[in-house]
mmCIF file of C-alpha atoms in Angstrom:
data_model
loop_
_atom_site.group_PDB
_atom_site.id
_atom_site.type_symbol
_atom_site.label_atom_id
_atom_site.label_comp_id
_atom_site.label_asym_id
_atom_site.label_seq_id
_atom_site.Cartn_x
_atom_site.Cartn_y
_atom_site.Cartn_z
ATOM 1 C CA MET A 83 0.000 0.000 0.000
ATOM 2 C CA GLU A 84 1.666 3.219 -1.157
ATOM 3 C CA ILE A 85 0.842 6.501 0.498
ATOM 4 C CA LYS A 86 2.881 9.411 -0.770
ATOM 5 C CA ASN A 87 4.418 12.038 1.493
ATOM 6 C CA ASN A 88 6.717 14.967 0.978
ATOM 7 C CA THR A 89 10.431 14.520 0.320
ATOM 8 C CA SER A 90 12.538 13.672 3.359
ATOM 9 C CA SER A 91 15.367 15.870 4.653
ATOM 10 C CA PRO A 92 18.600 15.179 6.558
ATOM 11 C CA ILE A 93 18.141 15.375 10.312
ATOM 12 C CA VAL A 94 20.188 16.245 13.368
ATOM 13 C CA SER A 95 19.656 14.544 16.725
ATOM 14 C CA VAL A 96 21.152 15.852 19.962
ATOM 15 C CA LYS A 97 21.259 13.921 23.251
ATOM 16 C CA GLN A 98 21.496 13.921 26.216
ATOM 17 C CA ILE A 99 20.333 17.432 26.938
ATOM 18 C CA VAL A 100 19.932 17.870 30.681
ATOM 19 C CA LEU A 101 17.048 19.835 32.185
ATOM 20 C CA SER A 102 17.430 20.662 35.866
ATOM 21 C CA ALA A 103 14.643 19.029 37.917
ATOM 22 C CA PRO A 104 15.686 18.759 41.575
ATOM 23 C CA TRP A 105 12.139 17.879 42.687
ATOM 24 C CA ARG A 106 12.197 14.637 40.680
ATOM 25 C CA GLY A 107 15.321 13.253 42.356
ATOM 26 C CA GLU A 108 17.491 13.522 39.261
ATOM 27 C CA ASP A 109 17.666 15.765 36.241
ATOM 28 C CA LEU A 110 15.576 15.088 33.141
ATOM 29 C CA ARG A 111 17.508 13.848 30.116
ATOM 30 C CA VAL A 112 16.114 14.791 26.718
ATOM 31 C CA ARG A 113 16.774 14.100 23.057
ATOM 32 C CA VAL A 114 15.837 16.534 20.287
ATOM 33 C CA SER A 115 15.647 15.478 16.635
ATOM 34 C CA ALA A 116 15.002 17.970 13.842
ATOM 35 C CA PRO A 117 15.401 18.487 10.098
ATOM 36 C CA THR A 118 18.558 20.397 9.222
ATOM 37 C CA THR A 119 16.624 22.849 7.042
ATOM 38 C CA GLY A 120 13.308 24.648 7.062
ATOM 39 C CA GLY A 121 11.522 27.040 9.368
ATOM 40 C CA ASN A 122 8.252 27.243 11.276
ATOM 41 C CA LEU A 123 8.772 23.645 12.365
ATOM 42 C CA PRO A 124 5.911 22.060 14.347
ATOM 43 C CA ILE A 125 6.832 20.154 17.511
ATOM 44 C CA ILE A 126 6.042 16.662 18.796
ATOM 45 C CA VAL A 127 6.719 15.821 22.452
ATOM 46 C CA PHE A 128 6.926 12.021 22.639
ATOM 47 C CA SER A 129 6.475 9.832 25.731
ATOM 48 C CA HIS A 130 8.054 6.368 25.621
ATOM 49 C CA GLY A 131 6.522 3.147 26.887
ATOM 50 C CA SER A 132 7.391 1.601 30.248
ATOM 51 C CA GLY A 133 11.077 0.720 30.464
ATOM 52 C CA SER A 134 12.166 2.483 27.271
ATOM 53 C CA SER A 135 14.069 5.783 27.027
ATOM 54 C CA LEU A 136 14.992 8.664 24.754
ATOM 55 C CA GLU A 137 16.924 6.094 22.701
ATOM 56 C CA GLY A 138 13.741 4.372 21.524
ATOM 57 C CA TYR A 139 11.173 4.743 18.759
ATOM 58 C CA GLY A 140 13.615 5.484 15.948
ATOM 59 C CA PRO A 141 11.186 4.352 13.229
ATOM 60 C CA LEU A 142 8.779 7.107 14.268
ATOM 61 C CA VAL A 143 11.165 9.813 15.430
ATOM 62 C CA ASP A 144 13.505 9.604 12.442
ATOM 63 C CA PHE A 145 10.601 9.704 9.998
ATOM 64 C CA TRP A 146 8.835 12.612 11.662
ATOM 65 C CA ALA A 147 12.043 14.652 11.899
ATOM 66 C CA ALA A 148 12.967 13.901 8.274
ATOM 67 C CA HIS A 149 9.533 15.129 7.233
ATOM 68 C CA GLY A 150 9.409 18.486 8.959
ATOM 69 C CA PHE A 151 8.814 17.993 12.682
ATOM 70 C CA VAL A 152 10.977 18.687 15.713
ATOM 71 C CA VAL A 153 10.655 15.662 18.000
ATOM 72 C CA ILE A 154 11.476 15.932 21.704
ATOM 73 C CA GLN A 155 11.895 12.768 23.803
ATOM 74 C CA PRO A 156 12.356 12.630 27.586
ATOM 75 C CA THR A 157 13.637 9.652 29.559
ATOM 76 C CA HIS A 158 11.052 9.056 32.292
ATOM 77 C CA LEU A 159 11.869 7.659 35.721
ATOM 78 C CA ASP A 160 10.509 4.205 34.844
ATOM 79 C CA SER A 161 13.155 3.748 32.142
ATOM 80 C CA ARG A 162 15.452 0.740 32.439
ATOM 81 C CA THR A 163 18.324 3.184 31.992
ATOM 82 C CA VAL A 164 17.357 4.898 35.261
ATOM 83 C CA ASN A 165 17.019 1.566 37.094
ATOM 84 C CA LEU A 166 14.777 2.921 39.822
ATOM 85 C CA PRO A 167 14.303 0.381 42.666
ATOM 86 C CA LYS A 168 10.773 -1.031 42.888
ATOM 87 C CA ASP A 169 10.506 0.181 46.482
ATOM 88 C CA ASP A 170 11.598 3.716 45.589
ATOM 89 C CA PRO A 171 9.102 6.187 47.106
ATOM 90 C CA ARG A 172 8.739 7.876 43.720
ATOM 91 C CA THR A 173 7.358 4.732 42.072
ATOM 92 C CA PRO A 174 3.652 5.205 42.956
ATOM 93 C CA ARG A 175 3.760 8.700 41.421
ATOM 94 C CA ILE A 176 5.570 7.832 38.203
ATOM 95 C CA TRP A 177 2.354 8.237 36.203
ATOM 96 C CA ARG A 178 2.251 11.875 37.346
ATOM 97 C CA SER A 179 5.998 12.461 37.180
ATOM 98 C CA ARG A 180 5.858 11.466 33.507
ATOM 99 C CA VAL A 181 3.346 14.238 32.818
ATOM 100 C CA GLU A 182 5.511 16.675 34.775
ATOM 101 C CA ASP A 183 8.451 15.685 32.537
ATOM 102 C CA MET A 184 6.440 16.627 29.476
ATOM 103 C CA LYS A 185 5.370 19.952 30.967
ATOM 104 C CA LEU A 186 8.960 20.737 31.925
ATOM 105 C CA ILE A 187 9.934 20.279 28.283
ATOM 106 C CA LEU A 188 7.212 22.718 27.230
ATOM 107 C CA ASP A 189 8.460 25.191 29.836
ATOM 108 C CA GLN A 190 12.055 24.862 28.619
ATOM 109 C CA LEU A 191 11.667 25.139 24.852
ATOM 110 C CA ASP A 192 14.034 28.139 24.764
ATOM 111 C CA PHE A 193 16.767 26.086 26.434
ATOM 112 C CA LEU A 194 16.200 23.043 24.228
ATOM 113 C CA GLU A 195 16.147 25.135 21.055
ATOM 114 C CA ALA A 196 19.476 26.729 21.981
ATOM 115 C CA ALA A 197 21.011 23.309 22.727
ATOM 116 C CA VAL A 198 20.603 22.093 19.136
ATOM 117 C CA PRO A 199 23.030 23.659 16.635
ATOM 118 C CA GLY A 200 21.187 25.502 13.890
ATOM 119 C CA LEU A 201 17.719 25.156 15.416
ATOM 120 C CA SER A 202 17.409 28.660 16.873
ATOM 121 C CA GLY A 203 14.454 30.614 15.542
ATOM 122 C CA ARG A 204 13.004 27.695 13.564
ATOM 123 C CA LEU A 205 10.319 26.366 15.938
ATOM 124 C CA ASP A 206 6.598 27.008 15.491
ATOM 125 C CA ARG A 207 5.399 27.115 19.092
ATOM 126 C CA SER A 208 1.785 27.562 18.062
ATOM 127 C CA ARG A 209 1.800 24.025 16.654
ATOM 128 C CA ILE A 210 2.732 21.545 19.365
ATOM 129 C CA ALA A 211 1.509 17.953 19.436
ATOM 130 C CA THR A 212 2.071 15.106 21.864
ATOM 131 C CA ALA A 213 2.320 11.363 21.248
ATOM 132 C CA GLY A 214 3.028 8.281 23.305
ATOM 133 C CA HIS A 215 3.122 4.492 23.175
ATOM 134 C CA SER A 216 1.593 2.202 25.819
ATOM 135 C CA PHE A 217 2.213 3.855 29.235
ATOM 136 C CA GLY A 218 3.425 6.835 27.231
ATOM 137 C CA GLY A 219 0.021 7.001 25.602
ATOM 138 C CA GLN A 220 -1.574 7.634 28.968
ATOM 139 C CA THR A 221 1.082 10.281 29.653
ATOM 140 C CA ALA A 222 0.307 12.025 26.373
ATOM 141 C CA GLY A 223 -3.397 11.545 27.054
ATOM 142 C CA ASN A 224 -3.126 13.492 30.300
ATOM 143 C CA LEU A 225 -1.929 16.495 28.321
ATOM 144 C CA LEU A 226 -4.881 16.049 25.955
ATOM 145 C CA GLY A 227 -7.434 16.006 28.791
ATOM 146 C CA LEU A 228 -7.535 12.393 30.000
ATOM 147 C CA ARG A 229 -8.042 12.388 33.769
ATOM 148 C CA VAL A 230 -6.565 9.914 36.247
ATOM 149 C CA PHE A 231 -8.382 9.106 39.461
ATOM 150 C CA ASN A 232 -5.642 9.936 41.958
ATOM 151 C CA PRO A 233 -5.699 7.292 44.710
ATOM 152 C CA GLU A 234 -4.050 9.755 47.098
ATOM 153 C CA THR A 235 -6.510 12.650 46.716
ATOM 154 C CA LYS A 236 -9.526 10.530 45.668
ATOM 155 C CA LYS A 237 -10.164 13.036 42.884
ATOM 156 C CA GLU A 238 -9.766 13.089 39.121
ATOM 157 C CA GLU A 239 -6.601 14.982 38.208
ATOM 158 C CA ASP A 240 -6.830 17.503 35.363
ATOM 159 C CA LEU A 241 -3.290 17.757 33.945
ATOM 160 C CA SER A 242 -4.246 18.983 30.482
ATOM 161 C CA ASP A 243 -2.089 21.622 28.813
ATOM 162 C CA SER A 244 -3.450 24.245 26.443
ATOM 163 C CA ARG A 245 -0.111 24.425 24.632
ATOM 164 C CA ILE A 246 -0.823 20.978 23.165
ATOM 165 C CA LYS A 247 -2.990 21.245 20.038
ATOM 166 C CA ALA A 248 -3.167 17.594 18.893
ATOM 167 C CA GLY A 249 -2.089 14.115 19.883
ATOM 168 C CA ILE A 250 -1.515 10.496 18.878
ATOM 169 C CA LEU A 251 -2.035 7.567 21.254
ATOM 170 C CA PHE A 252 -0.358 4.278 20.312
ATOM 171 C CA ALA A 253 -1.585 1.051 21.982
ATOM 172 C CA THR A 254 -2.817 2.942 25.026
ATOM 173 C CA ALA A 255 -4.709 1.480 27.989
ATOM 174 C CA GLY A 256 -8.478 1.757 28.118
ATOM 175 C CA GLN A 257 -10.745 2.509 31.045
ATOM 176 C CA GLY A 258 -10.235 1.032 34.484
ATOM 177 C CA GLY A 259 -12.771 -0.330 36.942
ATOM 178 C CA ASP A 260 -14.182 -3.698 35.903
ATOM 179 C CA SER A 261 -11.859 -3.782 32.883
ATOM 180 C CA LEU A 262 -8.804 -4.258 35.121
ATOM 181 C CA THR A 263 -7.413 -7.521 36.443
ATOM 182 C CA PRO A 264 -7.243 -7.835 40.255
ATOM 183 C CA PHE A 265 -3.460 -7.400 39.945
ATOM 184 C CA ALA A 266 -3.773 -4.146 37.981
ATOM 185 C CA ALA A 267 -6.520 -2.818 40.242
ATOM 186 C CA GLU A 268 -4.303 -3.329 43.290
ATOM 187 C CA ASN A 269 -0.936 -2.311 41.886
ATOM 188 C CA MET A 270 -1.786 0.193 39.143
ATOM 189 C CA PRO A 271 -4.627 2.395 40.407
ATOM 190 C CA HIS A 272 -3.553 5.092 37.932
ATOM 191 C CA LEU A 273 -5.269 2.985 35.247
ATOM 192 C CA ASN A 274 -8.609 4.210 36.586
ATOM 193 C CA VAL A 275 -9.125 7.015 34.106
ATOM 194 C CA SER A 276 -11.831 9.112 32.510
ATOM 195 C CA PHE A 277 -11.763 10.002 28.818
ATOM 196 C CA ALA A 278 -14.784 12.302 29.072
ATOM 197 C CA HIS A 279 -12.652 15.470 29.169
ATOM 198 C CA MET A 280 -10.133 14.439 26.489
ATOM 199 C CA THR A 281 -11.274 17.053 24.012
ATOM 200 C CA THR A 282 -8.033 17.888 22.172
ATOM 201 C CA PRO A 283 -8.016 16.462 18.613
ATOM 202 C CA SER A 284 -6.297 13.090 18.560
ATOM 203 C CA LEU A 285 -5.658 9.907 16.590
ATOM 204 C CA VAL A 286 -5.745 6.480 18.277
ATOM 205 C CA ILE A 287 -3.750 3.554 16.851
ATOM 206 C CA VAL A 288 -4.283 -0.052 17.952
ATOM 207 C CA GLY A 289 -3.422 -3.604 16.938
ATOM 208 C CA ASP A 290 -6.266 -6.093 16.699
ATOM 209 C CA GLN A 291 -4.032 -8.783 18.257
ATOM 210 C CA ASP A 292 -2.747 -6.610 21.101
ATOM 211 C CA TYR A 293 -3.360 -8.679 24.202
ATOM 212 C CA VAL A 294 -0.762 -6.583 26.109
ATOM 213 C CA PRO A 295 2.458 -8.328 27.242
ATOM 214 C CA GLN A 296 1.295 -11.106 29.561
ATOM 215 C CA LYS A 297 3.696 -10.091 32.337
ATOM 216 C CA TYR A 298 1.703 -6.880 32.906
ATOM 217 C CA GLN A 299 -1.698 -8.579 33.410
ATOM 218 C CA LEU A 300 -3.595 -5.316 32.979
ATOM 219 C CA THR A 301 -7.044 -6.127 31.648
ATOM 220 C CA VAL A 302 -9.652 -8.866 31.621
ATOM 221 C CA ARG A 303 -10.683 -7.712 28.140
ATOM 222 C CA GLY A 304 -9.031 -8.356 24.803
ATOM 223 C CA PRO A 305 -7.466 -5.990 22.251
ATOM 224 C CA GLU A 306 -10.658 -3.920 22.082
ATOM 225 C CA TRP A 307 -9.643 -2.454 25.464
ATOM 226 C CA MET A 308 -7.133 -0.300 23.584
ATOM 227 C CA THR A 309 -9.922 1.263 21.518
ATOM 228 C CA ASP A 310 -11.494 2.931 24.584
ATOM 229 C CA PRO A 311 -9.504 6.173 24.102
ATOM 230 C CA TYR A 312 -11.217 6.508 20.712
ATOM 231 C CA PHE A 313 -14.756 5.525 21.586
ATOM 232 C CA LEU A 314 -14.895 7.213 25.013
ATOM 233 C CA SER A 315 -13.191 10.551 24.353
ATOM 234 C CA PRO A 316 -14.840 13.442 22.478
ATOM 235 C CA GLY A 317 -11.553 14.672 21.039
ATOM 236 C CA ALA A 318 -10.430 11.416 19.406
ATOM 237 C CA GLU A 319 -11.258 11.965 15.752
ATOM 238 C CA SER A 320 -9.942 8.796 14.130
ATOM 239 C CA LEU A 321 -8.961 5.205 14.893
ATOM 240 C CA LEU A 322 -6.368 3.224 12.918
ATOM 241 C CA THR A 323 -6.634 -0.522 13.520
ATOM 242 C CA LEU A 324 -3.726 -2.632 12.271
ATOM 243 C CA PHE A 325 -4.646 -6.181 11.313
ATOM 244 C CA GLY A 326 -2.517 -8.826 13.039
ATOM 245 C CA ALA A 327 -0.527 -6.251 15.003
ATOM 246 C CA GLU A 328 0.406 -6.806 18.641
ATOM 247 C CA HIS A 329 1.575 -4.307 21.264
ATOM 248 C CA SER A 330 4.618 -3.204 19.249
ATOM 249 C CA LEU A 331 2.383 -2.311 16.291
ATOM 250 C CA GLY A 332 4.732 -3.935 13.809
ATOM 251 C CA GLY A 333 7.929 -2.520 15.334
ATOM 252 C CA ILE A 334 7.580 1.133 16.377
ATOM 253 C CA PRO A 335 9.584 0.809 19.674
ATOM 254 C CA GLY A 336 12.873 0.750 17.754
ATOM 255 C CA TYR A 337 14.994 -0.876 15.110
ATOM 256 C CA GLU A 338 15.391 -4.610 15.828
ATOM 257 C CA VAL A 339 14.408 -4.289 19.495
ATOM 258 C CA LYS A 340 13.496 -7.382 21.492
ATOM 259 C CA GLU A 341 10.097 -5.913 22.452
ATOM 260 C CA THR A 342 8.914 -6.352 18.860
ATOM 261 C CA THR A 343 6.998 -9.626 18.670
ATOM 262 C CA ASP A 344 5.110 -8.781 15.479
ATOM 263 C CA GLU A 345 7.683 -7.336 13.091
ATOM 264 C CA ASN A 346 5.973 -5.894 10.038
ATOM 265 C CA PRO A 347 7.824 -3.162 8.116
ATOM 266 C CA GLU A 348 4.780 -2.511 5.930
ATOM 267 C CA GLN A 349 2.656 -1.670 8.965
ATOM 268 C CA VAL A 350 5.362 0.576 10.399
ATOM 269 C CA ALA A 351 5.559 2.407 7.071
ATOM 270 C CA LEU A 352 1.781 2.853 7.138
ATOM 271 C CA ILE A 353 1.915 4.244 10.681
ATOM 272 C CA GLN A 354 4.649 6.679 9.676
ATOM 273 C CA ARG A 355 2.621 8.110 6.840
ATOM 274 C CA VAL A 356 -0.745 8.115 8.588
ATOM 275 C CA THR A 357 0.627 9.897 11.671
ATOM 276 C CA TRP A 358 2.523 12.425 9.555
ATOM 277 C CA ALA A 359 -0.595 13.241 7.547
ATOM 278 C CA TYR A 360 -2.826 13.368 10.622
ATOM 279 C CA LEU A 361 -0.598 15.767 12.547
ATOM 280 C CA ARG A 362 -0.302 18.091 9.561
ATOM 281 C CA HIS A 363 -4.092 18.036 9.339
ATOM 282 C CA ALA A 364 -4.746 18.487 13.078
ATOM 283 C CA LEU A 365 -2.185 21.290 13.340
ATOM 284 C CA ASP A 366 -3.755 23.056 10.341
ATOM 285 C CA ILE A 367 -0.702 22.768 8.087
ATOM 286 C CA ASP A 368 -2.108 20.686 5.235
ATOM 287 C CA HIS A 369 -5.424 18.845 4.889
ATOM 288 C CA ALA A 370 -4.963 17.238 1.463
ATOM 289 C CA SER A 371 -2.602 14.503 2.692
ATOM 290 C CA TRP A 372 -5.037 13.383 5.388
ATOM 291 C CA SER A 373 -7.870 13.249 2.869
ATOM 292 C CA ALA A 374 -5.675 11.126 0.612
ATOM 293 C CA ILE A 375 -4.986 8.697 3.479
ATOM 294 C CA HIS A 376 -8.724 8.120 3.932
ATOM 295 C CA LYS A 377 -9.186 7.518 0.214
ATOM 296 C CA THR A 378 -6.235 5.140 -0.058
ATOM 297 C CA LEU A 379 -7.192 3.003 2.931
ATOM 298 C CA SER A 380 -10.852 2.762 1.918
ATOM 299 C CA GLU A 381 -10.018 1.743 -1.666
ATOM 300 C CA SER A 382 -7.305 -0.807 -0.863
ATOM 301 C CA VAL A 383 -8.258 -4.345 -1.946
ATOM 302 C CA SER A 384 -6.385 -6.081 0.889
ATOM 303 C CA PRO A 385 -5.678 -3.441 3.522
ATOM 304 C CA ILE A 386 -3.255 -4.052 6.366
ATOM 305 C CA GLY A 387 -5.292 -1.697 8.486
ATOM 306 C CA ARG A 388 -8.602 0.089 8.787
ATOM 307 C CA LEU A 389 -9.059 3.807 9.362
ATOM 308 C CA GLU A 390 -12.349 5.052 10.760
ATOM 309 C CA SER A 391 -13.414 8.499 11.895
ATOM 310 C CA LYS A 392 -16.246 10.033 13.859
#
């Protein structure tokens, strides 16, 4: 399935940029990837899945940067590279600390822009999107309006950010309550969420064989659990379902990484182009490419995925 996009450009990627964050116990390490040319560049702030880091998601980050976006990736405290002990007092709040990482990046765009040679003056700060995979999808969702029922305060936490204008959620957890396993209900109360206030325009991407890695034991439901962010949130405009894809969605976590159990370069290529077109549409840059995606997917004789919209 061929979906055309604009010509790619060389990119520059700078790591590890350090943002001071004494309240989090250690500074926040960030990677910034950007095309070497062009101005008025829209921004994507990307949240990795549990255990990953700023080193991950090359198939997405490299593509987005080569096609006109500045991509900013933090390393959250749950990363294997941080190696936080399970009994660390920060562990129960990691869901919130992840969102705080993303907000810190938004607060420090001047610093990050200056840290990348040749990037100064080229950012379009009126066009900022967020994206995240798995646990990172919930993190991105918080910025879009998803609310977590905080077990400490017994209230729904509104951590949305008006600077974020669009989002993409990859293989992201659905609602909590009866959908959770007893293990998840006891150990991951942050999975009790409400999508009712997630009003920022967003795209949800799922695999129809995503039963979530068994070791996490999150839900009593099947892959349809991951579609909740689309069906239950007013801002989710479209849902891309990949046929046969598992939690790695064909291989987005990285090049040849062990987490990929369903390697499918064709699906990854589709994700690259669909997300690129969607973000350009949602950020009001170009609408023709998104319209073409709809047409191509609907007319394909043997599609590898299905795109539906509200």
